[in-house]
Short mmCIF file of C-alpha atoms in Angstrom, two decimals:
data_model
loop_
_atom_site.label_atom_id
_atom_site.label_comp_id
_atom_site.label_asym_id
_atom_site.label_seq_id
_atom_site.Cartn_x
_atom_site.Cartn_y
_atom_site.Cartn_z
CA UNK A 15 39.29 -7.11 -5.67
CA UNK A 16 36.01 -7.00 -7.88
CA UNK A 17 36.58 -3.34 -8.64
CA UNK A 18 40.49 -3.73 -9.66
CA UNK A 19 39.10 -6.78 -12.44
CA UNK A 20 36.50 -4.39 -13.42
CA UNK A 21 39.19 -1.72 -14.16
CA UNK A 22 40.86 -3.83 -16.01
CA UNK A 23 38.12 -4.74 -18.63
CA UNK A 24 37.36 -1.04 -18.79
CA UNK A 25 37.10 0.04 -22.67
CA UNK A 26 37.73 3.60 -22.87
CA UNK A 27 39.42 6.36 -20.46
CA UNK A 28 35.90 7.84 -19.18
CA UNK A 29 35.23 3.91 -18.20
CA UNK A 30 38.57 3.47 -16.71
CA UNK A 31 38.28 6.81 -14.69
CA UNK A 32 34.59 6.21 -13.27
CA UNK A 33 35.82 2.77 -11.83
CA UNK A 34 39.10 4.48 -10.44
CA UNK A 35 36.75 6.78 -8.48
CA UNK A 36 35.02 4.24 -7.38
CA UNK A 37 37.75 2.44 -6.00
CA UNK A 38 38.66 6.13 -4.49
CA UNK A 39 35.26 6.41 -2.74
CA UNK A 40 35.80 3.30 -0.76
CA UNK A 41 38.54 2.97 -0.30
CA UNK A 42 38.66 6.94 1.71
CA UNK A 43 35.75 5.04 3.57
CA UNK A 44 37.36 2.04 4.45
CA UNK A 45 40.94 3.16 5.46
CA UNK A 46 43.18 5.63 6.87
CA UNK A 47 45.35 6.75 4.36
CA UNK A 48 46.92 10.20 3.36
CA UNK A 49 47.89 9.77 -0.64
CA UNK A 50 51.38 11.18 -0.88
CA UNK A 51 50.80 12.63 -3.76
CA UNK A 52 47.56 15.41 -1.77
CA UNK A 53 50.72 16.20 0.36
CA UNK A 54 53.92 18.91 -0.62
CA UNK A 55 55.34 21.15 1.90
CA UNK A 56 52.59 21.63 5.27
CA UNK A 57 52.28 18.90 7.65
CA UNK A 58 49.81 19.11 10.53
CA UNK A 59 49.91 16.36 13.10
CA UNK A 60 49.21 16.37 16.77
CA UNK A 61 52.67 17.00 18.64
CA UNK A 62 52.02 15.24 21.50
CA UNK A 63 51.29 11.96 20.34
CA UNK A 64 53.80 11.86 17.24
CA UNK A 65 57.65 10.49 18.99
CA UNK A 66 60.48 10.23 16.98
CA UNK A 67 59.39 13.52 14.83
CA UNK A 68 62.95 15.04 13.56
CA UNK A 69 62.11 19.48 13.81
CA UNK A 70 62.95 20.71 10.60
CA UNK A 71 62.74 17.67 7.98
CA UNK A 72 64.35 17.51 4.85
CA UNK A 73 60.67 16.53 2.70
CA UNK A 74 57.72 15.90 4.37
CA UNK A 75 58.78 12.40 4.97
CA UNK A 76 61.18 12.84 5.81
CA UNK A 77 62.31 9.66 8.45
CA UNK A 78 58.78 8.99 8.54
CA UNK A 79 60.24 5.01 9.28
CA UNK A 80 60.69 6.24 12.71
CA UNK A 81 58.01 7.97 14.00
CA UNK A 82 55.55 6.60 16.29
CA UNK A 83 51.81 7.73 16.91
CA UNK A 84 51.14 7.45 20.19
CA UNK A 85 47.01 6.27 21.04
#
């Protein structure tokens, strides 16, 4: 939360963009996350453990509110 009040009070772009990596750094090693906007038309998953996967989607996310990722 620290970081996000810091970005606010940045003064200048370069500021503002140094904190924003920041925030980047950790939070790539805190969480899983794939940034939808690193992502266009390849997906690679593991077949076997993704149900619910429709064969030939529309986008990439395409009823992504469905699948399931099986452990």
């Amino acid at each position: 939360r620290q970081e996000l009040i810091n970005l606010d009070y940045s003064t200048s772009f370069l500021e503002a963009q140094e904190r924003l990596h920041i925030i980047h750094r950790h939070m790539t090693a805190q969480a899983f996350i794939i940034p939808l906007w690193e992502l266009d038309d390849f997906m690679v998953f593991p077949r076997q453990r993704l149900k619910n996967f429709i064969g030939r989607p529309i986008s990439t996310y395409h009823g992504v509110e469905r699948w399931t990722l099986l452990p």
